[in-house]
Amino acid sequence: MKSALGPVRFIGLLLALTLAATVLMPASPAAAAIPGRQRVTDTSPYNSSGNPKVATASCPSGKKVIGMGGYVTDGNGEVVLNELLPDSTSSKVRATAWADESGYGGNWSVTAIAMCADPLPGLQRVSAQSSVDSTDKEVVVTCPSGKKALGIGARLAGAEGQVFLDHLEPFAGTSGYLHASEDATGTSSDWSITLVAMCADPVPGLISPASWSSGDSTSPKSVEAICPAGKVAITAGGLVASGVGGHGRNLVMIDRLDLPAALDRGGAGAVEAGGGASFSWHVVSVPQCAAP
């Protein structure tokens, strides 16, 4: 039996039904750029004993580190933050801090922050290490071609308590930069710095906003840089600035690189060490933000 519908009427009906189905079917939600995001923290005991103090923030099972942060609480310029580093399996972040060479009798703690997520395509831990000697140091790490740097971490090894972090910054989503200095009294011990980048296939919206504190000789200082609307902070970064290439001039150190729980900003804090500084300086927050 032939259909009562002619070819033209049949095609028209099929198009109408298809259009109706398109209108009635709910739209599929857009896939998350960074699925399974989760901020995890760990804090060492808050007391006057133990040197160094260590905190380890571990990602939940099945998730990997994509970014990090950490800070010292109540170090008062006498405790040095010398490690914010993802482990070799990219499953946890360790923060380590040391009292300076003269020791510190106050209560203090160190906190590690891990930004975790479901494993991203192309996720790769890339590292670079400086020379091992007793001079101030810098190192750059660059992601492999086609990948972007999501998070960066650092470690200062050797001469603990006498060398400090003064610049840890993500650059344009492709690399990171680390600078560390000896304190004002210097050291004859050999030491090195290591910079780690968590690289992955590109994710949308990578941007590194910057915000500067006031510029004077007061201490401590802190500042927050807010991510653009619709983006979240995935790693902390910051630096001390005291003139072109000045960093902290061996007298100012970073002791806070924070990712607050709202993940809408990154914070940086710095403090004068030893006898303090008479020059003007800024602390700058430079987090890495991305589309969620």
Short mmCIF file of C-alpha atoms in Angstrom, two decimals, residues 75-268:
data_model
loop_
_atom_site.label_atom_id
_atom_site.label_comp_id
_atom_site.label_asym_id
_atom_site.label_seq_id
_atom_site.Cartn_x
_atom_site.Cartn_y
_atom_site.Cartn_z
CA GLY A 75 56.62 33.95 61.22
CA ASN A 76 57.29 37.66 61.79
CA GLY A 77 60.17 37.80 59.34
CA GLU A 78 62.06 35.05 61.14
CA VAL A 79 60.57 32.04 59.33
CA VAL A 80 61.44 31.29 55.70
CA LEU A 81 58.99 29.67 53.27
CA ASN A 82 61.30 27.54 51.15
CA GLU A 83 59.11 24.93 49.47
CA LEU A 84 55.75 24.83 47.66
CA LEU A 85 56.10 21.78 45.45
CA PRO A 86 53.98 19.06 43.85
CA ASP A 87 55.36 15.55 44.35
CA SER A 88 56.61 13.39 41.48
CA THR A 89 53.18 11.74 41.06
CA SER A 90 51.37 15.10 40.96
CA SER A 91 49.03 13.91 43.69
CA LYS A 92 50.03 16.21 46.58
CA VAL A 93 51.65 19.55 47.42
CA ARG A 94 54.22 19.95 50.16
CA ALA A 95 54.96 23.23 51.93
CA THR A 96 58.08 23.54 54.08
CA ALA A 97 59.31 26.43 56.22
CA TRP A 98 62.41 26.96 58.37
CA ALA A 99 63.24 29.34 61.18
CA ASP A 100 66.06 31.65 60.16
CA GLU A 101 69.66 31.18 61.26
CA SER A 102 69.11 33.00 64.56
CA GLY A 103 66.15 30.79 65.48
CA TYR A 104 62.61 31.84 66.41
CA GLY A 105 60.86 31.37 69.75
CA GLY A 106 57.31 32.32 68.75
CA ASN A 107 54.43 30.07 67.72
CA TRP A 108 54.05 29.61 63.98
CA SER A 109 52.77 27.22 61.32
CA VAL A 110 52.98 26.52 57.60
CA THR A 111 50.04 25.73 55.29
CA ALA A 112 50.02 23.89 51.95
CA ILE A 113 47.30 24.42 49.33
CA ALA A 114 46.73 21.97 46.47
CA MET A 115 44.44 22.85 43.57
CA CYS A 116 43.23 19.46 42.40
CA ALA A 117 41.16 18.37 39.39
CA ASP A 118 40.26 15.34 37.36
CA PRO A 119 43.29 14.46 35.20
CA LEU A 120 43.50 16.93 32.34
CA PRO A 121 44.52 15.94 28.81
CA GLY A 122 48.29 16.13 28.40
CA LEU A 123 48.97 16.80 32.09
CA GLN A 124 52.74 16.76 32.64
CA ARG A 125 55.05 17.81 35.47
CA VAL A 126 58.05 19.74 34.09
CA SER A 127 60.96 20.98 36.21
CA ALA A 128 64.19 22.95 35.95
CA GLN A 129 66.99 23.35 38.49
CA SER A 130 69.58 26.08 38.96
CA SER A 131 73.28 25.67 39.53
CA VAL A 132 74.43 24.57 42.99
CA ASP A 133 76.58 27.32 44.54
CA SER A 134 76.33 30.26 46.94
CA THR A 135 75.04 33.05 44.67
CA ASP A 136 71.53 34.49 44.20
CA LYS A 137 69.64 32.48 41.60
CA GLU A 138 66.92 32.50 38.98
CA VAL A 139 65.45 29.77 36.81
CA VAL A 140 62.80 29.52 34.08
CA VAL A 141 60.77 26.47 33.14
CA THR A 142 58.87 26.21 29.84
CA CYS A 143 56.14 23.76 28.92
CA PRO A 144 56.55 21.49 25.89
CA SER A 145 55.26 22.82 22.58
CA GLY A 146 51.48 22.97 22.47
CA LYS A 147 51.02 22.85 26.25
CA LYS A 148 50.27 25.56 28.79
CA ALA A 149 51.54 26.08 32.34
CA LEU A 150 48.61 25.89 34.74
CA GLY A 151 50.39 25.89 38.11
CA ILE A 152 53.91 26.54 39.33
CA GLY A 153 55.80 25.51 42.45
CA ALA A 154 59.26 25.97 43.92
CA ARG A 155 61.85 24.51 46.25
CA LEU A 156 64.96 26.08 47.78
CA ALA A 157 67.45 23.39 48.81
CA GLY A 158 70.48 23.99 51.02
CA ALA A 159 71.37 26.84 53.39
CA GLU A 160 67.90 26.49 54.90
CA GLY A 161 66.77 29.57 56.79
CA GLN A 162 69.39 31.72 55.05
CA VAL A 163 67.96 31.92 51.53
CA PHE A 164 64.48 33.04 50.64
CA LEU A 165 61.92 33.24 47.89
CA ASP A 166 61.31 36.65 46.37
CA HIS A 167 59.76 35.92 42.95
CA LEU A 168 57.52 33.06 41.75
CA GLU A 169 55.41 33.96 38.73
CA PRO A 170 53.50 32.26 35.89
CA PHE A 171 54.35 33.79 32.50
CA ALA A 172 51.71 34.02 29.75
CA GLY A 173 50.48 30.50 30.40
CA THR A 174 53.55 28.90 28.83
CA SER A 175 56.29 29.15 31.46
CA GLY A 176 57.20 30.14 34.99
CA TYR A 177 59.95 32.15 36.67
CA LEU A 178 61.62 31.71 40.07
CA HIS A 179 64.15 33.93 41.86
CA ALA A 180 65.69 33.42 45.30
CA SER A 181 68.22 35.40 47.34
CA GLU A 182 70.56 34.92 50.25
CA ASP A 183 69.74 36.93 53.36
CA ALA A 184 71.67 40.07 54.24
CA THR A 185 74.44 38.18 56.05
CA GLY A 186 74.94 35.76 53.15
CA THR A 187 76.12 32.17 53.36
CA SER A 188 79.12 30.18 52.20
CA SER A 189 76.97 27.05 51.83
CA ASP A 190 76.02 25.81 48.39
CA TRP A 191 72.32 25.84 47.55
CA SER A 192 70.00 25.50 44.58
CA ILE A 193 66.46 26.26 43.47
CA THR A 194 63.98 24.09 41.57
CA LEU A 195 60.98 25.34 39.61
CA VAL A 196 58.12 23.02 38.65
CA ALA A 197 55.32 23.73 36.17
CA MET A 198 52.15 21.65 35.84
CA CYS A 199 51.65 21.69 32.07
CA ALA A 200 48.65 20.44 30.09
CA ASP A 201 46.85 20.82 26.80
CA PRO A 202 45.45 24.37 26.57
CA VAL A 203 42.45 25.23 28.74
CA PRO A 204 40.25 28.27 28.00
CA GLY A 205 40.76 31.68 29.49
CA LEU A 206 44.24 31.50 31.00
CA ILE A 207 45.23 34.89 32.37
CA SER A 208 47.56 36.20 35.08
CA PRO A 209 46.20 39.43 36.61
CA ALA A 210 48.55 41.47 38.78
CA SER A 211 47.95 43.74 41.75
CA TRP A 212 50.55 45.83 43.60
CA SER A 213 50.65 46.81 47.25
CA SER A 214 51.61 50.28 48.39
CA GLY A 215 55.28 51.15 47.98
CA ASP A 216 57.02 52.13 51.20
CA SER A 217 59.22 50.58 53.89
CA THR A 218 56.48 49.25 56.17
CA SER A 219 56.32 45.52 56.90
CA PRO A 220 54.55 43.18 56.46
CA LYS A 221 52.60 43.83 53.25
CA SER A 222 49.90 41.83 51.48
CA VAL A 223 47.79 42.27 48.37
CA GLU A 224 45.20 40.32 46.38
CA ALA A 225 44.69 40.15 42.61
CA ILE A 226 41.12 39.35 41.56
CA CYS A 227 40.40 37.07 38.62
CA PRO A 228 38.25 38.49 35.80
CA ALA A 229 34.53 37.69 36.01
CA GLY A 230 33.77 34.09 35.13
CA LYS A 231 37.27 32.82 35.89
CA VAL A 232 38.76 31.01 38.89
CA ALA A 233 42.22 31.10 40.45
CA ILE A 234 44.18 27.88 39.92
CA THR A 235 47.64 28.77 41.24
CA ALA A 236 49.21 31.49 43.36
CA GLY A 237 52.15 33.64 42.35
CA GLY A 238 53.88 36.79 43.45
CA LEU A 239 57.04 38.82 43.78
CA VAL A 240 58.83 41.51 45.75
CA ALA A 241 59.69 44.66 43.77
CA SER A 242 62.06 47.40 44.89
CA GLY A 243 63.20 48.97 41.63
CA VAL A 244 64.26 47.46 38.32
CA GLY A 245 65.61 44.00 39.05
CA GLY A 246 65.78 44.86 42.74
CA HIS A 247 63.59 42.13 44.19
CA GLY A 248 63.92 42.30 47.97
CA ARG A 249 67.60 43.31 48.00
CA ASN A 250 68.32 40.40 50.36
CA LEU A 251 66.09 41.95 53.04
CA VAL A 252 62.49 41.19 52.00
CA MET A 253 60.99 37.73 51.46
CA ILE A 254 57.71 36.25 50.31
CA ASP A 255 55.98 34.29 53.07
CA ARG A 256 52.46 34.02 51.63
CA LEU A 257 51.16 32.81 48.25
CA ASP A 258 47.49 32.17 48.92
CA LEU A 259 44.48 30.77 47.07
CA PRO A 260 41.47 31.78 49.21
CA ALA A 261 38.58 29.32 49.41
CA ALA A 262 36.35 31.32 47.04
CA LEU A 263 38.98 30.81 44.30
CA ASP A 264 38.13 34.21 42.84
CA ARG A 265 41.56 35.71 43.57
CA GLY A 266 45.14 35.06 44.58
CA GLY A 267 47.00 36.67 47.46
CA ALA A 268 50.66 37.43 48.11
#
